[in-house]
mmCIF file with all atom_site columns, C-alpha atoms in Angstrom:
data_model
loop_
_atom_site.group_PDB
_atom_site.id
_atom_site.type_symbol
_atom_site.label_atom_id
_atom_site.label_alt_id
_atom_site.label_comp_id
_atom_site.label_asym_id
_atom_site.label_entity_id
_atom_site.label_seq_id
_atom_site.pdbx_PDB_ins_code
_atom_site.Cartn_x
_atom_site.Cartn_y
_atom_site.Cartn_z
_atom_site.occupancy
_atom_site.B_iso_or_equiv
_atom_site.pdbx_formal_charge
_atom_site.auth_seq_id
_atom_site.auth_comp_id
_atom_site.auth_asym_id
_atom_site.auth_atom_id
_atom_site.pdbx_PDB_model_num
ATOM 1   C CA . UNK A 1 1   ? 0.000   0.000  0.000   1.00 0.00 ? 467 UNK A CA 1
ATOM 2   C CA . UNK A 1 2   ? 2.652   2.589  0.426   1.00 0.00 ? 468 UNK A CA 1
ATOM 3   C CA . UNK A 1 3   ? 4.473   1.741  -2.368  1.00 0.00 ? 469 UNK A CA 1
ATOM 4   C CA . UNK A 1 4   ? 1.605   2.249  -4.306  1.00 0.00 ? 470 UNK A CA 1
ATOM 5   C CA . UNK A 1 5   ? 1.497   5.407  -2.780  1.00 0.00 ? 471 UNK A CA 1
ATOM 6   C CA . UNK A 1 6   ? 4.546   6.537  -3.280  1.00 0.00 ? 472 UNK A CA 1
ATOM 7   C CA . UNK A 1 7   ? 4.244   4.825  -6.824  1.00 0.00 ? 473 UNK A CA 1
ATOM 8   C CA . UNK A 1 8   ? 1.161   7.485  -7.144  1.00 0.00 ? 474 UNK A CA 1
ATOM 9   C CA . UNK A 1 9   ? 2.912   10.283 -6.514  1.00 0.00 ? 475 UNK A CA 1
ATOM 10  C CA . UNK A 1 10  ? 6.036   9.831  -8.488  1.00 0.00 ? 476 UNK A CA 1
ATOM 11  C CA . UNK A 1 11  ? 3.239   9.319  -11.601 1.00 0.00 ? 477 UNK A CA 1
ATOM 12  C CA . UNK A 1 12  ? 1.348   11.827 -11.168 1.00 0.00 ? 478 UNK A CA 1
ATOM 13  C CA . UNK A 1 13  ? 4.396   14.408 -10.942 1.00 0.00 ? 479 UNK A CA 1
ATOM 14  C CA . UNK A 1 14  ? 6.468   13.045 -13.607 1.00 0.00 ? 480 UNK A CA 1
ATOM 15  C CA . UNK A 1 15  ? 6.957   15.773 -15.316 1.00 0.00 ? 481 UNK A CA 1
ATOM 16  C CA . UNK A 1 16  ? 8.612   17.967 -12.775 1.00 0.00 ? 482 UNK A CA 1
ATOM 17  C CA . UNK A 1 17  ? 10.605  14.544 -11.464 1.00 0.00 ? 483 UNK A CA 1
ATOM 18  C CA . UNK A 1 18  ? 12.558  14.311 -14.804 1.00 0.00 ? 484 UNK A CA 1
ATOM 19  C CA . UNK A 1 19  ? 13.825  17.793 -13.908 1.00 0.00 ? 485 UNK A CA 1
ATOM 20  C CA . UNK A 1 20  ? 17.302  17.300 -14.139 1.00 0.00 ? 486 UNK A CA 1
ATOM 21  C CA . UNK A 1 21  ? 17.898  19.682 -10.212 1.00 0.00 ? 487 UNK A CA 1
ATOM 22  C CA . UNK A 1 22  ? 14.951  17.225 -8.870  1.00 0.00 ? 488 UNK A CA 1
ATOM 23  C CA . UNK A 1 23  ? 16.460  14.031 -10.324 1.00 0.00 ? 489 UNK A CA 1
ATOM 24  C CA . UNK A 1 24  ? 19.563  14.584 -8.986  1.00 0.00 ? 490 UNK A CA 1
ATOM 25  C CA . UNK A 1 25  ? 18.320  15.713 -5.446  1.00 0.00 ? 491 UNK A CA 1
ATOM 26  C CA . UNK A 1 26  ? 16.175  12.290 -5.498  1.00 0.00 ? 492 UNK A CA 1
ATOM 27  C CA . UNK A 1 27  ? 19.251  10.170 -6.565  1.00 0.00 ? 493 UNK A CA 1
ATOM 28  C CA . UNK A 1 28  ? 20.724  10.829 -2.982  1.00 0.00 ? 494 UNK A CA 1
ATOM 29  C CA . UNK A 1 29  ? 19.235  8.464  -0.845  1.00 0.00 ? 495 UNK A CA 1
ATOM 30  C CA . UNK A 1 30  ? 18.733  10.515 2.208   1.00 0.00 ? 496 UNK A CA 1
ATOM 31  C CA . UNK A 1 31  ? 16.632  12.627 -0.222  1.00 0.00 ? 497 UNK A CA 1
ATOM 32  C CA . UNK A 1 32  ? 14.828  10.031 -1.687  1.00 0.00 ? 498 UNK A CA 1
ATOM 33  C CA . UNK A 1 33  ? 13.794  8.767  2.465   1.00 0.00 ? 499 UNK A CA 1
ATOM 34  C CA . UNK A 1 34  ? 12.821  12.049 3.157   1.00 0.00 ? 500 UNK A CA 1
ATOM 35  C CA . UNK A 1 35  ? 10.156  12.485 -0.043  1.00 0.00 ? 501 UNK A CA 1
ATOM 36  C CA . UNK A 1 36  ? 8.807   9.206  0.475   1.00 0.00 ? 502 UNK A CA 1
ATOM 37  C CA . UNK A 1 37  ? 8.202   10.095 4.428   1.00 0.00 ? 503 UNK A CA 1
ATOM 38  C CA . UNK A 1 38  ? 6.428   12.908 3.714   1.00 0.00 ? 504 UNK A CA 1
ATOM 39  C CA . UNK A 1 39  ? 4.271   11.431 1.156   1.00 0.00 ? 505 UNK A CA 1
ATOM 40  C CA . UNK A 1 40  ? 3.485   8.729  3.085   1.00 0.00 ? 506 UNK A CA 1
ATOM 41  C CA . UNK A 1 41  ? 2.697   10.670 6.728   1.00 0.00 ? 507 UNK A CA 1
ATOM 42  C CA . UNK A 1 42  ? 2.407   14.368 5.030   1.00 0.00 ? 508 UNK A CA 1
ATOM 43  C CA . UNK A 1 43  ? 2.771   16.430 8.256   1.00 0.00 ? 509 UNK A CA 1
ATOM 44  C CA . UNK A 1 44  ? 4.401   20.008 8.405   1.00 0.00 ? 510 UNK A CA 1
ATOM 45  C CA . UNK A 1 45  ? 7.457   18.922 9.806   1.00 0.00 ? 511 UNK A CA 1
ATOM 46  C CA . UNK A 1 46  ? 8.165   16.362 7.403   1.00 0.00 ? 512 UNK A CA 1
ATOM 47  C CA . UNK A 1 47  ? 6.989   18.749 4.807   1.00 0.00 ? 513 UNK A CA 1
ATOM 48  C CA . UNK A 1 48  ? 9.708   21.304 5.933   1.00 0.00 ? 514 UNK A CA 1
ATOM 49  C CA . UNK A 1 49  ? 12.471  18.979 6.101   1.00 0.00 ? 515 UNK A CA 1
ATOM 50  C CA . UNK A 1 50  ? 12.349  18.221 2.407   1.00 0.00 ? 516 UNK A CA 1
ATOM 51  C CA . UNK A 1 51  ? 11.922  21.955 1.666   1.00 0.00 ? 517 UNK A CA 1
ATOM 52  C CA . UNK A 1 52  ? 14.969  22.204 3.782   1.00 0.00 ? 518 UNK A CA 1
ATOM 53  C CA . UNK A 1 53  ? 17.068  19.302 1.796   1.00 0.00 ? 519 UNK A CA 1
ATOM 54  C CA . UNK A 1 54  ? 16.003  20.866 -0.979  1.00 0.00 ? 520 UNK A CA 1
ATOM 55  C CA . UNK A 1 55  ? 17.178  24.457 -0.677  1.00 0.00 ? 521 UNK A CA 1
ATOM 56  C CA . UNK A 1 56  ? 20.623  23.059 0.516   1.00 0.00 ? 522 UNK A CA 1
ATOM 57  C CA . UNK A 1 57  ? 20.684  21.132 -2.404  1.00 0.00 ? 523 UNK A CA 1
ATOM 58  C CA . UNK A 1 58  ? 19.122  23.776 -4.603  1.00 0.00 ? 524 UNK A CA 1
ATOM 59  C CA . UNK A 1 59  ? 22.170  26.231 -3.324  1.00 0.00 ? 525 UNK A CA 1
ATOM 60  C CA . UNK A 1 60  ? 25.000  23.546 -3.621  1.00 0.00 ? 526 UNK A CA 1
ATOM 61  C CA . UNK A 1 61  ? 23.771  22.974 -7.591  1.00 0.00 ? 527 UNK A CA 1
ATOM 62  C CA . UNK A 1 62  ? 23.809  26.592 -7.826  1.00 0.00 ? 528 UNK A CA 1
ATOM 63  C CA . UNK A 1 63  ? 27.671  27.551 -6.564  1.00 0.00 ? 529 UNK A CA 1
ATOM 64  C CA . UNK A 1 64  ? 28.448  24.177 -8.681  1.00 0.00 ? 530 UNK A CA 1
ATOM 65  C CA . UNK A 1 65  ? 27.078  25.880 -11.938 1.00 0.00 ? 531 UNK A CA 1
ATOM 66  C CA . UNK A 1 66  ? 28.710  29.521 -10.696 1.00 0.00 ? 532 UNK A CA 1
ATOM 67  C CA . UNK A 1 67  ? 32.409  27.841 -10.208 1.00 0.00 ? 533 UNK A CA 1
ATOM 68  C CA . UNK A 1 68  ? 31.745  25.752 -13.246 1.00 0.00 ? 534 UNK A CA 1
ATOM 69  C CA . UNK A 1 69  ? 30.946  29.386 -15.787 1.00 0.00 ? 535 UNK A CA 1
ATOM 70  C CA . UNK A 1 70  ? 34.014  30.910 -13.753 1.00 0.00 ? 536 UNK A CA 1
ATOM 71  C CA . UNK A 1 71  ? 36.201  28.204 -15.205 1.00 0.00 ? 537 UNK A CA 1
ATOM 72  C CA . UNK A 1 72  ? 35.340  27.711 -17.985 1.00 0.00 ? 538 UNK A CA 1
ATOM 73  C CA . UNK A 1 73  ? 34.941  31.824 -18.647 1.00 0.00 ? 539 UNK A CA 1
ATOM 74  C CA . UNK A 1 74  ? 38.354  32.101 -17.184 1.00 0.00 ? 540 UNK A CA 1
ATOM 75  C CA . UNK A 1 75  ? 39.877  29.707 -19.182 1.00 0.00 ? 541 UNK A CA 1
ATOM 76  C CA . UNK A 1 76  ? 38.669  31.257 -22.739 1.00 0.00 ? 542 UNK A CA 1
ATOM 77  C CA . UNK A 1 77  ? 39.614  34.549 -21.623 1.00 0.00 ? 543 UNK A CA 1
ATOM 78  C CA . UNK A 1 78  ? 43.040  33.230 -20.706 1.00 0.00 ? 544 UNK A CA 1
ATOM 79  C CA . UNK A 1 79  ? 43.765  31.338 -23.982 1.00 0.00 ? 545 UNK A CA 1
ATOM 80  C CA . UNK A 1 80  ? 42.856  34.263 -25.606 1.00 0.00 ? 546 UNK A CA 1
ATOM 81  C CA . UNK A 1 81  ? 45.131  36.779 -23.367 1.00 0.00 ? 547 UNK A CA 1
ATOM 82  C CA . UNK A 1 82  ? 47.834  33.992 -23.552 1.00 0.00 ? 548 UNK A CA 1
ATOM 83  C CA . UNK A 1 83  ? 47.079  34.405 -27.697 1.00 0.00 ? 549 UNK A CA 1
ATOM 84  C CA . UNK A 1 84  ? 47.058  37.752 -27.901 1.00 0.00 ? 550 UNK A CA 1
ATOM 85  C CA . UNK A 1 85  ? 50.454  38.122 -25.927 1.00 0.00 ? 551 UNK A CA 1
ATOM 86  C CA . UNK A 1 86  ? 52.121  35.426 -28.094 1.00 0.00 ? 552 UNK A CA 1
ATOM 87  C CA . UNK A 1 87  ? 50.993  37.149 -31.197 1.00 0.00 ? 553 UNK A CA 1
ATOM 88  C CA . UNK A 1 88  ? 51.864  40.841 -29.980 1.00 0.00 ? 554 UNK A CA 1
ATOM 89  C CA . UNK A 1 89  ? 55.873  39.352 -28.343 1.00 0.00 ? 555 UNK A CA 1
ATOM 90  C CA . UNK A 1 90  ? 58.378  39.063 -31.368 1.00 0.00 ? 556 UNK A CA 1
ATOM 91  C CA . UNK A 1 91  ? 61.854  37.329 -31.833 1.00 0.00 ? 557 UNK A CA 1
ATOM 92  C CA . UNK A 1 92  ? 64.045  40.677 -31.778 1.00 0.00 ? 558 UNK A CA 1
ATOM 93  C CA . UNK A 1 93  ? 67.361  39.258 -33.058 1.00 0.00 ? 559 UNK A CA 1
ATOM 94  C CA . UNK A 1 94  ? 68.997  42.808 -33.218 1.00 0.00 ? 560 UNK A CA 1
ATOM 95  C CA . UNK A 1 95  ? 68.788  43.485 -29.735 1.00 0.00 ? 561 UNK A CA 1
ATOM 96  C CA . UNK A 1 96  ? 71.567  43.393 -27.326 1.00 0.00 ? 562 UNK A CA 1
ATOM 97  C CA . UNK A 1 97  ? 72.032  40.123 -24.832 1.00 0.00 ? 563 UNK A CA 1
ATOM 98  C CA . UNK A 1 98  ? 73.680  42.500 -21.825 1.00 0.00 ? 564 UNK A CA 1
ATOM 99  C CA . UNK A 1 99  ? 73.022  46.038 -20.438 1.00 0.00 ? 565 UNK A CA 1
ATOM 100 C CA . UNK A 1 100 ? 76.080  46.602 -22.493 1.00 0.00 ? 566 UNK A CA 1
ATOM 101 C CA . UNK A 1 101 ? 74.656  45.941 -25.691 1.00 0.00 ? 567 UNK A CA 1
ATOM 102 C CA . UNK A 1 102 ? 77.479  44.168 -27.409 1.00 0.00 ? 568 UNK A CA 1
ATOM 103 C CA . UNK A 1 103 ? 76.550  40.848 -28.278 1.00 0.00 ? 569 UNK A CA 1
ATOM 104 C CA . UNK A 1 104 ? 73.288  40.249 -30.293 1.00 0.00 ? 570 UNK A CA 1
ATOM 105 C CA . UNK A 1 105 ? 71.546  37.034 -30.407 1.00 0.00 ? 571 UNK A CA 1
ATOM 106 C CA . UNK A 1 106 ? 71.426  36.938 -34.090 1.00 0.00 ? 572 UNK A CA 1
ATOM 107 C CA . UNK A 1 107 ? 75.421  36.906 -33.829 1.00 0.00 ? 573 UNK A CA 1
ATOM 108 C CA . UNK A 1 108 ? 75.071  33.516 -31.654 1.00 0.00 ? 574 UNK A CA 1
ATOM 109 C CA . UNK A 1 109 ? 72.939  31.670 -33.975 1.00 0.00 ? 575 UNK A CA 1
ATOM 110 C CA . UNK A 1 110 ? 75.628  29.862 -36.560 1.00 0.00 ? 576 UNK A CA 1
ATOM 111 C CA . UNK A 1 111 ? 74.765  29.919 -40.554 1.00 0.00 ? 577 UNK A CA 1
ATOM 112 C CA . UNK A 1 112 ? 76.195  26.072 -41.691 1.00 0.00 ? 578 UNK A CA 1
ATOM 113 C CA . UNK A 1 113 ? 75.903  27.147 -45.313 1.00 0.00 ? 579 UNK A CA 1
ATOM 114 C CA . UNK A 1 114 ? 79.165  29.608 -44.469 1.00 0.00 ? 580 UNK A CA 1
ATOM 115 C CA . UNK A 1 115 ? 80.820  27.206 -42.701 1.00 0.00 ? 581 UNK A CA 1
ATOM 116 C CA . UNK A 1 116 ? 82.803  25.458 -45.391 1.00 0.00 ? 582 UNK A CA 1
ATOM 117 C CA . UNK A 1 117 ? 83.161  28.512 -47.535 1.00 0.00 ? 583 UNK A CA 1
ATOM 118 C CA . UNK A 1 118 ? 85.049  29.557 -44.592 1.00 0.00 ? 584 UNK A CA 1
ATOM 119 C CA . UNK A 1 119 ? 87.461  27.207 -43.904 1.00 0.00 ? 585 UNK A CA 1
ATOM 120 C CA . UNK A 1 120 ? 89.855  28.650 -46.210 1.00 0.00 ? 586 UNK A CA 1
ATOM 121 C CA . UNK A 1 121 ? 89.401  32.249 -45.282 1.00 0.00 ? 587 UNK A CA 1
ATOM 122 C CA . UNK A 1 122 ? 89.329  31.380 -41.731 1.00 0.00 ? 588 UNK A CA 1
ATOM 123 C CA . UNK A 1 123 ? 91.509  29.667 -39.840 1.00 0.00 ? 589 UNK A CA 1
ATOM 124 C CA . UNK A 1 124 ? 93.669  30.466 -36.504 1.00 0.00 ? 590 UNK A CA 1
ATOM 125 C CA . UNK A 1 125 ? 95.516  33.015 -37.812 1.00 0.00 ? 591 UNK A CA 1
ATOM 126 C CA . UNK A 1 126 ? 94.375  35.681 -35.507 1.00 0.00 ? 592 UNK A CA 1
ATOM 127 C CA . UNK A 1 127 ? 94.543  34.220 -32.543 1.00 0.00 ? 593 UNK A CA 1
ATOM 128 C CA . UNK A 1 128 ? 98.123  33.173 -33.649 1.00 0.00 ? 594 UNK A CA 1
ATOM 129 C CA . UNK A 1 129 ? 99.539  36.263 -34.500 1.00 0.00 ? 595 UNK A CA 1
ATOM 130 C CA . UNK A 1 130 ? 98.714  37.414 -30.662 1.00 0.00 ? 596 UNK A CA 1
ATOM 131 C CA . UNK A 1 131 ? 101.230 37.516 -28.244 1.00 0.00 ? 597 UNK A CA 1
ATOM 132 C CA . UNK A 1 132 ? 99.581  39.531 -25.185 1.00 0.00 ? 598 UNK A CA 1
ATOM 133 C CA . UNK A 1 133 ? 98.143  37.569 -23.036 1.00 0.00 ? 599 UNK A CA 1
ATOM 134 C CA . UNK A 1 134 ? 95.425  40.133 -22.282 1.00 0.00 ? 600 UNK A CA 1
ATOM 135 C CA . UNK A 1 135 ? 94.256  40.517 -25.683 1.00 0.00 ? 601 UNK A CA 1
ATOM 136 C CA . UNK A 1 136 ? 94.268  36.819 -26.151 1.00 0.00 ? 602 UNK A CA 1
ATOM 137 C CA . UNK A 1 137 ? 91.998  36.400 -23.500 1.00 0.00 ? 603 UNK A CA 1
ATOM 138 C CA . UNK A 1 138 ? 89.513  38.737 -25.060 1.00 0.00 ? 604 UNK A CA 1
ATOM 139 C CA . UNK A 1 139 ? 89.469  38.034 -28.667 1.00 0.00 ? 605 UNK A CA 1
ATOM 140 C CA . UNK A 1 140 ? 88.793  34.664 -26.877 1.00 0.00 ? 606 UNK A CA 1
ATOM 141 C CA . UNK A 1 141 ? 85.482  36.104 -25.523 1.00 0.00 ? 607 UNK A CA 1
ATOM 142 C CA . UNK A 1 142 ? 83.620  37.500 -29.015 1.00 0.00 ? 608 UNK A CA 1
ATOM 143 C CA . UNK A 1 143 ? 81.631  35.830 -31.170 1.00 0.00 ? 609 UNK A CA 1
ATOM 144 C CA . UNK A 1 144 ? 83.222  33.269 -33.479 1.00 0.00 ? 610 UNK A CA 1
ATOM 145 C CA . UNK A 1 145 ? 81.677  35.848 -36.209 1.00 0.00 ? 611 UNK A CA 1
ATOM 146 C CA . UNK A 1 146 ? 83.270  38.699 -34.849 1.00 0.00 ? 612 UNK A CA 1
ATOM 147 C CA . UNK A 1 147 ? 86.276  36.764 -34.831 1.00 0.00 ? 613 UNK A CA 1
ATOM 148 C CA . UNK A 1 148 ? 85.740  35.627 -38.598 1.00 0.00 ? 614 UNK A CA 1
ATOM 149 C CA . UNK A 1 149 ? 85.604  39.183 -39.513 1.00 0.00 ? 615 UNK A CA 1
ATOM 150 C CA . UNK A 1 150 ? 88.453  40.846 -37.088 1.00 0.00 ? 616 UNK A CA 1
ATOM 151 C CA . UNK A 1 151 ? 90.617  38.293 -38.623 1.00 0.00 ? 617 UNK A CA 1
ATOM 152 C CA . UNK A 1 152 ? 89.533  38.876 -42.413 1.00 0.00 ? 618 UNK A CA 1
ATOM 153 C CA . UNK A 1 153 ? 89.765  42.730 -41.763 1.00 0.00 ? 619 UNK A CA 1
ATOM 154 C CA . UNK A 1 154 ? 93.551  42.652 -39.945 1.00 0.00 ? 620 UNK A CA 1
ATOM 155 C CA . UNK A 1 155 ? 94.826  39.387 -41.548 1.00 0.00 ? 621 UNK A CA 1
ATOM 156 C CA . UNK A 1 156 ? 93.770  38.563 -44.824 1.00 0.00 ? 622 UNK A CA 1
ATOM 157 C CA . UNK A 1 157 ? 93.494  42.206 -45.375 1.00 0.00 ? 623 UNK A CA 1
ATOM 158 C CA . UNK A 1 158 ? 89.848  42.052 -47.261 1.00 0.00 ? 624 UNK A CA 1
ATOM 159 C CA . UNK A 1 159 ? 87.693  45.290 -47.273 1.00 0.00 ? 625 UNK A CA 1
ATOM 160 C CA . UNK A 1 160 ? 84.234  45.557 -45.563 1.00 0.00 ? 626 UNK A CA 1
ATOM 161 C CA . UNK A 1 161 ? 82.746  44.984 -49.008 1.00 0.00 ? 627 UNK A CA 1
ATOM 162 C CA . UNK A 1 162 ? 84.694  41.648 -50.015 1.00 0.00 ? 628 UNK A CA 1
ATOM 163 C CA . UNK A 1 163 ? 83.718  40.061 -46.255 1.00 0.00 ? 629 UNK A CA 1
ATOM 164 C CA . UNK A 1 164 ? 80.134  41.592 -46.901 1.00 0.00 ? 630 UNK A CA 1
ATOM 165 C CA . UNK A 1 165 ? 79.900  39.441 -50.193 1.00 0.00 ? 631 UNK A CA 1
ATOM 166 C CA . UNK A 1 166 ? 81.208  36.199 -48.856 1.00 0.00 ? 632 UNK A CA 1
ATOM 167 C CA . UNK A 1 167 ? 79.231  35.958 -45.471 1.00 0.00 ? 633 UNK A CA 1
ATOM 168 C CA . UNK A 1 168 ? 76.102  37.056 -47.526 1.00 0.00 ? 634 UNK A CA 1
ATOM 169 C CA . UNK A 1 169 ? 75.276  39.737 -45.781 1.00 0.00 ? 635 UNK A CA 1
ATOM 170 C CA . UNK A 1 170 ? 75.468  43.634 -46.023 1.00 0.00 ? 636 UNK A CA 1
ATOM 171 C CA . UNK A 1 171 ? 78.419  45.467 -45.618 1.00 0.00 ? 637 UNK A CA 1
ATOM 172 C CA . UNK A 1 172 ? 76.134  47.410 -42.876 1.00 0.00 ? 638 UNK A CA 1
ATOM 173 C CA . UNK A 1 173 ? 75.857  44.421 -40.748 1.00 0.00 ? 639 UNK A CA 1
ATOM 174 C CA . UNK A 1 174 ? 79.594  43.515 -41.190 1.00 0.00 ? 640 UNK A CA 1
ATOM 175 C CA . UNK A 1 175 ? 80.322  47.679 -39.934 1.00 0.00 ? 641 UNK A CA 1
ATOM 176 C CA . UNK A 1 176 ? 78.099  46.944 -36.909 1.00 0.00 ? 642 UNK A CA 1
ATOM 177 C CA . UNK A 1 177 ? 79.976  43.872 -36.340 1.00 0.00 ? 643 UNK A CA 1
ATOM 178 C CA . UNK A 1 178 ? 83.442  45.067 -36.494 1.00 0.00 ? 644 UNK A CA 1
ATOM 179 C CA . UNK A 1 179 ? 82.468  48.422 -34.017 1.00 0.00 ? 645 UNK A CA 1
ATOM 180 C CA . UNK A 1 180 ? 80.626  45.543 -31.951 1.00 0.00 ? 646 UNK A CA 1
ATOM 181 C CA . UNK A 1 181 ? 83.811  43.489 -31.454 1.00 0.00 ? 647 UNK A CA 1
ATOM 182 C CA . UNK A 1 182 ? 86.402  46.468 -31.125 1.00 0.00 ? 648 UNK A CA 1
ATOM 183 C CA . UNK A 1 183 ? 84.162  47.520 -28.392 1.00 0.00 ? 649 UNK A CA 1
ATOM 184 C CA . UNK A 1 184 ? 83.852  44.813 -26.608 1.00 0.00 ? 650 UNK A CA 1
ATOM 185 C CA . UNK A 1 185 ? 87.306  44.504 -26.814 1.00 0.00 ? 651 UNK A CA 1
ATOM 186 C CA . UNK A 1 186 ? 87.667  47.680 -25.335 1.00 0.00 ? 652 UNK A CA 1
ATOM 187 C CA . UNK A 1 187 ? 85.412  46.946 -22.618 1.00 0.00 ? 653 UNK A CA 1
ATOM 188 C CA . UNK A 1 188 ? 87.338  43.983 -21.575 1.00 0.00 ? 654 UNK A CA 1
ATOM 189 C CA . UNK A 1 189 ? 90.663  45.226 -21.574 1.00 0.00 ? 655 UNK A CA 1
ATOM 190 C CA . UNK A 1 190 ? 90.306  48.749 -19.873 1.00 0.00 ? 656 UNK A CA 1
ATOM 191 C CA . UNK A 1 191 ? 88.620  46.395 -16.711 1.00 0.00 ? 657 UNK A CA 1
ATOM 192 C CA . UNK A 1 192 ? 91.091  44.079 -16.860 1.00 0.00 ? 658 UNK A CA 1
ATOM 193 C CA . UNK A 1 193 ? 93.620  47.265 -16.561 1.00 0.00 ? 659 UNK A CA 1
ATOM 194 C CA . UNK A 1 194 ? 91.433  48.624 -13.433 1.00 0.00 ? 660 UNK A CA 1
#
């Protein structure tokens, strides 16, 4: 008989049972005892306590769905800050490593097509022809390009135009090179003297 009852019930509100908040308040099984006592002996105070379930329920689904949009809000607007950033910060090449400016990454990054075409140009003839100690020790710390064209400048004697030509580049960039290197140079030496 009060299965039937309860049977009754669930029936003849079917409609708002399928709601997906109700079915998932009734799939907790204190829940589900609670609705089926106060269908069964319908007094105020059972009454009450499933309006009371149901409101903490009805609040917990609530913050659940809140945090859920906050997440999921968050994370497009972060994909697209994260985007926009990535799409905005460039590869500057030209740009010094140090505070001093000397060495620029694109001088670090080695071309293996010049390689070869080197090796006869380029050997240790530079570093051979020094006999300070103190110099040594700074041509030592440039850029194996800035050595490349300190040593075709002072050694094999080949103008700005010439080294421009066979490292396939501009005789601007070689300039910049060359004034990079003697500075740096400089640099090293007048602390080394201090």
């Amino acid at each position: 008989m009060e299965n039937q009852k309860i049977e009754e019930f669930f029936y003849r509100n079917n409609e708002q049972v399928n709601n997906p908040i109700i079915k998932s308040f009734l799939s907790d099984f204190n829940n589900l005892y609670l609705v089926q006592k106060a269908i069964l002996y319908p007094t105020e105070r059972n009454k009450k306590l499933v309006d009371e379930s149901f409101q903490s329920h009805y609040i917990n689904v609530r913050k659940i769905k809140y945090v859920s949009n906050l997440i999921y809000f968050f994370s497009l607007d972060f994909d697209k800050k994260r985007r926009r950033l990535q799409d905005r910060t460039l590869l500057i090449l030209d740009k010094g490593l140090s505070e001093e400016g000397s060495t620029t990454a694109k001088e670090l990054i080695e071309d293996a097509s010049i390689g070869k075409e080197l090796d006869h140009l380029v050997g240790e003839g530079l570093l051979d022809n020094i006999e300070d100690e103190q110099l040594l020790k700074s041509l030592r710390k440039l850029t194996v390009k800035q050595l490349q064209i300190l040593e075709m400048i002072y050694v094999k004697e080949l103008s700005i135009k010439e080294i421009a030509q066979t490292l396939q580049t501009t005789p601007q960039n070689i300039s910049n090179l060359h004034r990079k290197a003697l500075n740096k140079l400089k640099h090293t030496l007048s602390k080394k003297e201090e």
